Amino acid sequence: MLPVGDSELMRLALAEAQAAGAEGEVPVGAIIVCDGRIVGRGRNACERLQDATAHAEILAISAASQSLGTWRLEDCTLYVTLEPCPMCMGACLNARVRRVVYGALEPKAGACGSIVDLRAPEGYNHRLETTGGVLAGESSTIMREFFRQLRERRRS
């Protein structure tokens, strides 16, 4: 049985983020939960796949769609360690994800209000419920540490 609270579920997304960082990817992780079970997982793979669209959220949405046999994720919640970008929020809207729970704010590309707000675009047929800041400190620490180590390697 999965833990039921947002914090406990975000810890599972954080594990995906740590795995991404260990692979040399920007450490962002995501899971999708439906009816109390994980139906999709994703972690950034842009470098590994050489694909600008290989964000954690996109990969988790794809995995959830395959798992459930439908592209409509109406009863699903996405947990992601970083505020989604416009591409990922667009994918959530198109997939009809019910809720997005994210950790750290993304001041350079966040689409839940940091830069743009795509939670409920005017005239669009779907609106996303969002909860931000869940384990934001842990998410931020993973990101900061990854980029600190990357800068150190580049100096060497």
Short mmCIF file of N, CA and C in Angstrom, two decimals:
data_model
loop_
_atom_site.label_atom_id
_atom_site.label_comp_id
_atom_site.label_asym_id
_atom_site.label_seq_id
_atom_site.Cartn_x
_atom_site.Cartn_y
_atom_site.Cartn_z
N MET A 1 0.84 -1.19 0.00
CA MET A 1 0.00 0.00 0.00
C MET A 1 0.89 1.25 0.00
N LEU A 2 0.57 2.19 -0.86
CA LEU A 2 1.33 3.43 -0.95
C LEU A 2 1.02 4.34 0.23
N PRO A 3 2.01 5.14 0.63
CA PRO A 3 1.70 6.19 1.60
C PRO A 3 0.70 7.16 0.96
N VAL A 4 -0.13 7.80 1.76
CA VAL A 4 -1.21 8.58 1.19
C VAL A 4 -0.98 10.08 1.20
N GLY A 5 -0.07 10.59 2.00
CA GLY A 5 0.13 12.03 2.07
C GLY A 5 1.01 12.55 0.96
N ASP A 6 0.83 13.84 0.63
CA ASP A 6 1.63 14.45 -0.41
C ASP A 6 3.13 14.37 -0.12
N SER A 7 3.51 14.59 1.13
CA SER A 7 4.93 14.56 1.47
C SER A 7 5.53 13.18 1.25
N GLU A 8 4.81 12.16 1.66
CA GLU A 8 5.31 10.79 1.50
C GLU A 8 5.42 10.42 0.02
N LEU A 9 4.45 10.83 -0.77
CA LEU A 9 4.50 10.54 -2.20
C LEU A 9 5.58 11.36 -2.90
N MET A 10 5.79 12.60 -2.44
CA MET A 10 6.86 13.42 -3.02
C MET A 10 8.22 12.79 -2.75
N ARG A 11 8.36 12.09 -1.63
CA ARG A 11 9.65 11.42 -1.36
C ARG A 11 9.96 10.38 -2.45
N LEU A 12 8.94 9.76 -3.01
CA LEU A 12 9.15 8.81 -4.10
C LEU A 12 9.63 9.54 -5.36
N ALA A 13 9.09 10.72 -5.61
CA ALA A 13 9.57 11.54 -6.73
C ALA A 13 11.00 12.01 -6.48
N LEU A 14 11.31 12.33 -5.23
CA LEU A 14 12.68 12.74 -4.89
C LEU A 14 13.68 11.61 -5.16
N ALA A 15 13.28 10.37 -4.93
CA ALA A 15 14.15 9.23 -5.22
C ALA A 15 14.44 9.17 -6.72
N GLU A 16 13.43 9.46 -7.54
CA GLU A 16 13.64 9.51 -9.00
C GLU A 16 14.60 10.64 -9.35
N ALA A 17 14.45 11.78 -8.69
CA ALA A 17 15.34 12.92 -8.94
C ALA A 17 16.78 12.57 -8.60
N GLN A 18 16.98 11.90 -7.47
CA GLN A 18 18.34 11.51 -7.08
C GLN A 18 18.94 10.54 -8.10
N ALA A 19 18.13 9.64 -8.61
CA ALA A 19 18.60 8.70 -9.63
C ALA A 19 18.99 9.45 -10.91
N ALA A 20 18.20 10.46 -11.28
CA ALA A 20 18.54 11.27 -12.46
C ALA A 20 19.87 11.97 -12.26
N GLY A 21 20.06 12.57 -11.10
CA GLY A 21 21.32 13.25 -10.80
C GLY A 21 22.51 12.31 -10.85
N ALA A 22 22.33 11.11 -10.35
CA ALA A 22 23.40 10.11 -10.37
C ALA A 22 23.76 9.71 -11.80
N GLU A 23 22.82 9.87 -12.72
CA GLU A 23 23.06 9.56 -14.13
C GLU A 23 23.58 10.76 -14.90
N GLY A 24 23.82 11.88 -14.21
CA GLY A 24 24.32 13.08 -14.86
C GLY A 24 23.24 13.97 -15.44
N GLU A 25 22.00 13.67 -15.14
CA GLU A 25 20.88 14.48 -15.61
C GLU A 25 20.51 15.52 -14.56
N VAL A 26 19.89 16.61 -14.99
CA VAL A 26 19.35 17.56 -14.03
C VAL A 26 18.38 16.78 -13.15
N PRO A 27 18.56 16.84 -11.83
CA PRO A 27 17.82 15.96 -10.92
C PRO A 27 16.37 16.36 -10.67
N VAL A 28 15.53 15.99 -11.62
CA VAL A 28 14.10 16.18 -11.48
C VAL A 28 13.45 14.81 -11.61
N GLY A 29 12.55 14.51 -10.69
CA GLY A 29 11.86 13.23 -10.71
C GLY A 29 10.37 13.42 -10.60
N ALA A 30 9.63 12.43 -11.11
CA ALA A 30 8.17 12.51 -11.10
C ALA A 30 7.57 11.12 -10.94
N ILE A 31 6.41 11.08 -10.32
CA ILE A 31 5.58 9.87 -10.29
C ILE A 31 4.15 10.30 -10.56
N ILE A 32 3.38 9.38 -11.07
CA ILE A 32 1.94 9.61 -11.25
C ILE A 32 1.21 8.54 -10.47
N VAL A 33 0.26 8.99 -9.66
CA VAL A 33 -0.52 8.11 -8.79
C VAL A 33 -1.98 8.14 -9.23
N CYS A 34 -2.58 6.95 -9.29
CA CYS A 34 -3.99 6.81 -9.62
C CYS A 34 -4.58 5.71 -8.75
N ASP A 35 -5.66 5.99 -8.09
CA ASP A 35 -6.33 5.01 -7.24
C ASP A 35 -5.37 4.34 -6.25
N GLY A 36 -4.48 5.15 -5.67
CA GLY A 36 -3.60 4.65 -4.63
C GLY A 36 -2.42 3.82 -5.10
N ARG A 37 -2.13 3.84 -6.41
CA ARG A 37 -0.95 3.11 -6.87
C ARG A 37 -0.18 3.94 -7.89
N ILE A 38 1.11 3.69 -7.93
CA ILE A 38 1.96 4.38 -8.91
C ILE A 38 1.72 3.75 -10.28
N VAL A 39 1.34 4.60 -11.24
CA VAL A 39 1.09 4.11 -12.59
C VAL A 39 2.12 4.63 -13.58
N GLY A 40 2.96 5.56 -13.14
CA GLY A 40 4.00 6.08 -14.01
C GLY A 40 5.13 6.69 -13.20
N ARG A 41 6.33 6.53 -13.71
CA ARG A 41 7.52 7.14 -13.10
C ARG A 41 8.32 7.79 -14.22
N GLY A 42 9.03 8.84 -13.85
CA GLY A 42 9.91 9.47 -14.82
C GLY A 42 11.00 10.26 -14.11
N ARG A 43 12.11 10.38 -14.78
CA ARG A 43 13.19 11.25 -14.31
C ARG A 43 13.85 11.83 -15.55
N ASN A 44 14.38 13.01 -15.39
CA ASN A 44 14.97 13.68 -16.54
C ASN A 44 15.92 12.76 -17.29
N ALA A 45 15.83 12.78 -18.62
CA ALA A 45 16.69 11.95 -19.47
C ALA A 45 17.09 12.70 -20.74
N CYS A 46 17.09 14.03 -20.69
CA CYS A 46 17.41 14.83 -21.87
C CYS A 46 18.82 14.53 -22.40
N GLU A 47 19.78 14.43 -21.51
CA GLU A 47 21.17 14.16 -21.92
C GLU A 47 21.31 12.74 -22.45
N ARG A 48 20.79 11.79 -21.71
CA ARG A 48 20.92 10.38 -22.10
C ARG A 48 20.25 10.11 -23.43
N LEU A 49 19.07 10.66 -23.63
CA LEU A 49 18.31 10.41 -24.85
C LEU A 49 18.57 11.45 -25.94
N GLN A 50 19.29 12.53 -25.58
CA GLN A 50 19.50 13.66 -26.50
C GLN A 50 18.15 14.10 -27.08
N ASP A 51 17.22 14.37 -26.15
CA ASP A 51 15.86 14.72 -26.50
C ASP A 51 15.38 15.82 -25.55
N ALA A 52 15.14 17.00 -26.09
CA ALA A 52 14.71 18.13 -25.27
C ALA A 52 13.37 17.90 -24.59
N THR A 53 12.59 16.94 -25.08
CA THR A 53 11.28 16.68 -24.48
C THR A 53 11.33 15.60 -23.40
N ALA A 54 12.49 15.06 -23.10
CA ALA A 54 12.60 13.95 -22.15
C ALA A 54 12.65 14.45 -20.70
N HIS A 55 11.68 15.29 -20.36
CA HIS A 55 11.55 15.77 -18.98
C HIS A 55 10.88 14.69 -18.14
N ALA A 56 11.12 14.73 -16.85
CA ALA A 56 10.56 13.74 -15.92
C ALA A 56 9.04 13.63 -16.07
N GLU A 57 8.36 14.76 -16.17
CA GLU A 57 6.90 14.76 -16.24
C GLU A 57 6.41 14.08 -17.52
N ILE A 58 7.04 14.38 -18.64
CA ILE A 58 6.64 13.81 -19.92
C ILE A 58 6.82 12.30 -19.90
N LEU A 59 7.95 11.84 -19.37
CA LEU A 59 8.20 10.40 -19.30
C LEU A 59 7.23 9.72 -18.35
N ALA A 60 6.89 10.38 -17.24
CA ALA A 60 5.91 9.80 -16.31
C ALA A 60 4.52 9.75 -16.93
N ILE A 61 4.14 10.77 -17.66
CA ILE A 61 2.84 10.78 -18.34
C ILE A 61 2.77 9.65 -19.36
N SER A 62 3.83 9.49 -20.13
CA SER A 62 3.87 8.42 -21.12
C SER A 62 3.76 7.05 -20.46
N ALA A 63 4.50 6.85 -19.37
CA ALA A 63 4.46 5.57 -18.66
C ALA A 63 3.07 5.32 -18.07
N ALA A 64 2.45 6.37 -17.51
CA ALA A 64 1.10 6.21 -16.93
C ALA A 64 0.09 5.88 -18.02
N SER A 65 0.19 6.53 -19.16
CA SER A 65 -0.73 6.25 -20.27
C SER A 65 -0.61 4.81 -20.73
N GLN A 66 0.62 4.31 -20.82
CA GLN A 66 0.83 2.91 -21.21
C GLN A 66 0.28 1.98 -20.15
N SER A 67 0.54 2.29 -18.89
CA SER A 67 0.09 1.44 -17.78
C SER A 67 -1.43 1.35 -17.72
N LEU A 68 -2.09 2.49 -17.93
CA LEU A 68 -3.55 2.54 -17.81
C LEU A 68 -4.26 2.23 -19.12
N GLY A 69 -3.53 2.22 -20.21
CA GLY A 69 -4.14 1.96 -21.51
C GLY A 69 -4.99 3.10 -22.04
N THR A 70 -4.69 4.31 -21.60
CA THR A 70 -5.42 5.49 -22.06
C THR A 70 -4.54 6.72 -21.89
N TRP A 71 -4.74 7.69 -22.77
CA TRP A 71 -4.01 8.94 -22.63
C TRP A 71 -4.73 9.89 -21.68
N ARG A 72 -5.94 9.57 -21.32
CA ARG A 72 -6.71 10.42 -20.40
C ARG A 72 -6.39 10.04 -18.95
N LEU A 73 -5.70 10.91 -18.28
CA LEU A 73 -5.27 10.65 -16.90
C LEU A 73 -6.11 11.46 -15.91
N GLU A 74 -7.42 11.43 -16.12
CA GLU A 74 -8.34 12.29 -15.39
C GLU A 74 -8.36 12.07 -13.88
N ASP A 75 -8.07 10.88 -13.43
CA ASP A 75 -8.11 10.59 -12.00
C ASP A 75 -6.71 10.52 -11.39
N CYS A 76 -5.74 11.08 -12.08
CA CYS A 76 -4.34 10.94 -11.67
C CYS A 76 -3.78 12.23 -11.07
N THR A 77 -2.79 12.03 -10.20
CA THR A 77 -2.03 13.13 -9.62
C THR A 77 -0.57 12.94 -9.99
N LEU A 78 0.03 14.01 -10.50
CA LEU A 78 1.46 14.04 -10.82
C LEU A 78 2.20 14.66 -9.65
N TYR A 79 3.22 13.97 -9.17
CA TYR A 79 4.12 14.50 -8.15
C TYR A 79 5.45 14.74 -8.83
N VAL A 80 5.95 15.97 -8.78
CA VAL A 80 7.21 16.31 -9.44
C VAL A 80 8.01 17.23 -8.53
N THR A 81 9.32 17.04 -8.53
CA THR A 81 10.17 17.73 -7.57
C THR A 81 10.40 19.20 -7.89
N LEU A 82 10.13 19.62 -9.12
CA LEU A 82 10.34 21.00 -9.54
C LEU A 82 9.10 21.50 -10.28
N GLU A 83 8.75 22.75 -10.06
CA GLU A 83 7.61 23.35 -10.75
C GLU A 83 7.73 23.08 -12.25
N PRO A 84 6.69 22.53 -12.86
CA PRO A 84 6.77 22.18 -14.28
C PRO A 84 6.95 23.39 -15.20
N CYS A 85 7.61 23.15 -16.32
CA CYS A 85 7.80 24.15 -17.35
C CYS A 85 6.54 24.22 -18.23
N PRO A 86 6.46 25.17 -19.15
CA PRO A 86 5.29 25.27 -20.02
C PRO A 86 5.02 24.00 -20.84
N MET A 87 6.06 23.35 -21.35
CA MET A 87 5.85 22.12 -22.11
C MET A 87 5.18 21.05 -21.24
N CYS A 88 5.67 20.89 -20.03
CA CYS A 88 5.15 19.85 -19.15
C CYS A 88 3.75 20.18 -18.65
N MET A 89 3.48 21.45 -18.38
CA MET A 89 2.12 21.83 -17.99
C MET A 89 1.16 21.62 -19.16
N GLY A 90 1.63 21.90 -20.37
CA GLY A 90 0.81 21.63 -21.55
C GLY A 90 0.48 20.16 -21.68
N ALA A 91 1.48 19.31 -21.41
CA ALA A 91 1.25 17.87 -21.46
C ALA A 91 0.25 17.45 -20.38
N CYS A 92 0.36 18.03 -19.20
CA CYS A 92 -0.60 17.72 -18.12
C CYS A 92 -2.01 18.14 -18.50
N LEU A 93 -2.14 19.30 -19.11
CA LEU A 93 -3.46 19.76 -19.56
C LEU A 93 -4.01 18.82 -20.62
N ASN A 94 -3.18 18.46 -21.60
CA ASN A 94 -3.64 17.59 -22.68
C ASN A 94 -3.99 16.20 -22.20
N ALA A 95 -3.27 15.72 -21.19
CA ALA A 95 -3.54 14.39 -20.64
C ALA A 95 -4.68 14.41 -19.63
N ARG A 96 -5.17 15.59 -19.32
CA ARG A 96 -6.29 15.75 -18.37
C ARG A 96 -5.91 15.33 -16.94
N VAL A 97 -4.62 15.50 -16.60
CA VAL A 97 -4.19 15.20 -15.22
C VAL A 97 -5.05 16.04 -14.29
N ARG A 98 -5.51 15.42 -13.22
CA ARG A 98 -6.39 16.12 -12.28
C ARG A 98 -5.63 17.11 -11.41
N ARG A 99 -4.45 16.68 -10.93
CA ARG A 99 -3.73 17.48 -9.92
C ARG A 99 -2.23 17.36 -10.15
N VAL A 100 -1.53 18.48 -9.95
CA VAL A 100 -0.07 18.51 -10.00
C VAL A 100 0.43 18.98 -8.65
N VAL A 101 1.30 18.18 -8.04
CA VAL A 101 1.93 18.53 -6.78
C VAL A 101 3.41 18.68 -7.07
N TYR A 102 3.98 19.84 -6.74
CA TYR A 102 5.39 20.05 -7.04
C TYR A 102 6.15 20.54 -5.81
N GLY A 103 7.46 20.36 -5.89
CA GLY A 103 8.34 20.74 -4.79
C GLY A 103 8.81 22.18 -4.91
N ALA A 104 10.02 22.35 -5.44
CA ALA A 104 10.64 23.67 -5.52
C ALA A 104 10.06 24.51 -6.65
N LEU A 105 10.06 25.81 -6.43
CA LEU A 105 9.70 26.75 -7.49
C LEU A 105 10.79 26.75 -8.55
N GLU A 106 10.41 27.05 -9.78
CA GLU A 106 11.36 27.16 -10.90
C GLU A 106 11.28 28.60 -11.41
N PRO A 107 12.14 29.49 -10.86
CA PRO A 107 12.02 30.91 -11.18
C PRO A 107 12.39 31.27 -12.62
N LYS A 108 13.01 30.36 -13.36
CA LYS A 108 13.41 30.66 -14.74
C LYS A 108 12.44 30.12 -15.78
N ALA A 109 11.65 29.10 -15.43
CA ALA A 109 10.77 28.49 -16.44
C ALA A 109 9.48 27.92 -15.86
N GLY A 110 9.15 28.25 -14.62
CA GLY A 110 7.98 27.67 -13.98
C GLY A 110 6.67 28.13 -14.60
N ALA A 111 5.77 27.16 -14.81
CA ALA A 111 4.49 27.46 -15.46
C ALA A 111 3.29 27.30 -14.53
N CYS A 112 3.55 27.32 -13.22
CA CYS A 112 2.45 27.30 -12.24
C CYS A 112 2.36 28.66 -11.56
N GLY A 113 2.88 29.67 -12.22
CA GLY A 113 2.80 31.01 -11.69
C GLY A 113 4.13 31.72 -11.56
N SER A 114 5.25 31.00 -11.56
CA SER A 114 6.54 31.67 -11.41
C SER A 114 6.87 32.57 -12.59
N ILE A 115 6.73 32.07 -13.80
CA ILE A 115 6.97 32.85 -15.02
C ILE A 115 5.67 33.03 -15.79
N VAL A 116 4.98 31.94 -16.01
CA VAL A 116 3.65 31.96 -16.63
C VAL A 116 2.74 31.09 -15.79
N ASP A 117 1.45 31.23 -15.99
CA ASP A 117 0.50 30.42 -15.23
C ASP A 117 -0.39 29.65 -16.21
N LEU A 118 -0.09 28.36 -16.35
CA LEU A 118 -0.86 27.52 -17.26
C LEU A 118 -1.77 26.55 -16.52
N ARG A 119 -2.08 26.85 -15.27
CA ARG A 119 -2.94 25.96 -14.50
C ARG A 119 -4.38 25.98 -15.01
N ALA A 120 -4.83 27.11 -15.50
CA ALA A 120 -6.22 27.24 -15.97
C ALA A 120 -6.26 28.27 -17.10
N PRO A 121 -5.71 27.93 -18.26
CA PRO A 121 -5.71 28.89 -19.36
C PRO A 121 -7.12 29.30 -19.75
N GLU A 122 -7.30 30.58 -19.98
CA GLU A 122 -8.62 31.10 -20.35
C GLU A 122 -9.11 30.43 -21.63
N GLY A 123 -10.34 29.95 -21.59
CA GLY A 123 -10.94 29.32 -22.75
C GLY A 123 -10.58 27.86 -22.94
N TYR A 124 -9.65 27.35 -22.14
CA TYR A 124 -9.23 25.95 -22.30
C TYR A 124 -10.26 25.04 -21.62
N ASN A 125 -10.39 23.82 -22.09
CA ASN A 125 -11.43 22.92 -21.57
C ASN A 125 -11.02 22.13 -20.33
N HIS A 126 -9.83 22.38 -19.78
CA HIS A 126 -9.38 21.65 -18.60
C HIS A 126 -8.63 22.59 -17.68
N ARG A 127 -8.75 22.37 -16.40
CA ARG A 127 -8.04 23.16 -15.39
C ARG A 127 -7.32 22.19 -14.46
N LEU A 128 -6.13 22.61 -14.05
CA LEU A 128 -5.32 21.77 -13.17
C LEU A 128 -5.36 22.30 -11.74
N GLU A 129 -5.59 21.41 -10.83
CA GLU A 129 -5.44 21.74 -9.42
C GLU A 129 -3.96 21.58 -9.12
N THR A 130 -3.36 22.53 -8.41
CA THR A 130 -1.94 22.42 -8.08
C THR A 130 -1.70 22.69 -6.61
N THR A 131 -0.67 22.04 -6.11
CA THR A 131 -0.16 22.28 -4.76
C THR A 131 1.34 22.40 -4.88
N GLY A 132 1.89 23.53 -4.50
CA GLY A 132 3.32 23.76 -4.62
C GLY A 132 4.01 23.79 -3.27
N GLY A 133 5.32 23.64 -3.31
CA GLY A 133 6.13 23.77 -2.10
C GLY A 133 6.22 22.53 -1.25
N VAL A 134 5.76 21.38 -1.75
CA VAL A 134 5.81 20.15 -0.96
C VAL A 134 7.24 19.61 -0.97
N LEU A 135 7.86 19.57 0.18
CA LEU A 135 9.26 19.19 0.34
C LEU A 135 10.17 20.03 -0.55
N ALA A 136 9.84 21.31 -0.66
CA ALA A 136 10.61 22.23 -1.50
C ALA A 136 12.06 22.31 -1.07
N GLY A 137 12.31 22.28 0.23
CA GLY A 137 13.69 22.35 0.72
C GLY A 137 14.53 21.19 0.23
N GLU A 138 13.98 19.99 0.30
CA GLU A 138 14.71 18.81 -0.17
C GLU A 138 14.94 18.86 -1.67
N SER A 139 13.93 19.29 -2.40
CA SER A 139 14.06 19.41 -3.85
C SER A 139 15.13 20.43 -4.22
N SER A 140 15.10 21.57 -3.56
CA SER A 140 16.09 22.62 -3.82
C SER A 140 17.49 22.17 -3.48
N THR A 141 17.64 21.45 -2.38
CA THR A 141 18.96 20.97 -1.97
C THR A 141 19.55 20.03 -3.01
N ILE A 142 18.74 19.12 -3.54
CA ILE A 142 19.22 18.19 -4.56
C ILE A 142 19.69 18.97 -5.79
N MET A 143 18.92 19.96 -6.21
CA MET A 143 19.29 20.78 -7.38
C MET A 143 20.57 21.57 -7.11
N ARG A 144 20.62 22.25 -5.97
CA ARG A 144 21.80 23.06 -5.64
C ARG A 144 23.06 22.21 -5.61
N GLU A 145 22.98 21.06 -4.98
CA GLU A 145 24.14 20.18 -4.86
C GLU A 145 24.59 19.67 -6.24
N PHE A 146 23.64 19.32 -7.09
CA PHE A 146 23.97 18.85 -8.44
C PHE A 146 24.74 19.93 -9.20
N PHE A 147 24.23 21.16 -9.18
CA PHE A 147 24.88 22.23 -9.94
C PHE A 147 26.20 22.66 -9.30
N ARG A 148 26.31 22.57 -7.98
CA ARG A 148 27.59 22.86 -7.32
C ARG A 148 28.64 21.86 -7.79
N GLN A 149 28.29 20.57 -7.80
CA GLN A 149 29.24 19.55 -8.24
C GLN A 149 29.57 19.70 -9.73
N LEU A 150 28.60 20.08 -10.52
CA LEU A 150 28.84 20.29 -11.95
C LEU A 150 29.84 21.44 -12.15
N ARG A 151 29.68 22.54 -11.42
CA ARG A 151 30.62 23.66 -11.52
C ARG A 151 32.02 23.24 -11.09
N GLU A 152 32.12 22.45 -10.04
CA GLU A 152 33.42 21.96 -9.57
C GLU A 152 34.11 21.10 -10.62
N ARG A 153 33.35 20.21 -11.26
CA ARG A 153 33.93 19.36 -12.31
C ARG A 153 34.42 20.19 -13.48
N ARG A 154 33.70 21.23 -13.82
CA ARG A 154 34.09 22.08 -14.95
C ARG A 154 35.35 22.88 -14.64
N ARG A 155 35.54 23.23 -13.38
CA ARG A 155 36.75 23.95 -12.97
C ARG A 155 37.99 23.07 -12.98
N SER A 156 37.79 21.79 -12.78
CA SER A 156 38.92 20.86 -12.67
C SER A 156 39.56 20.56 -14.01
#
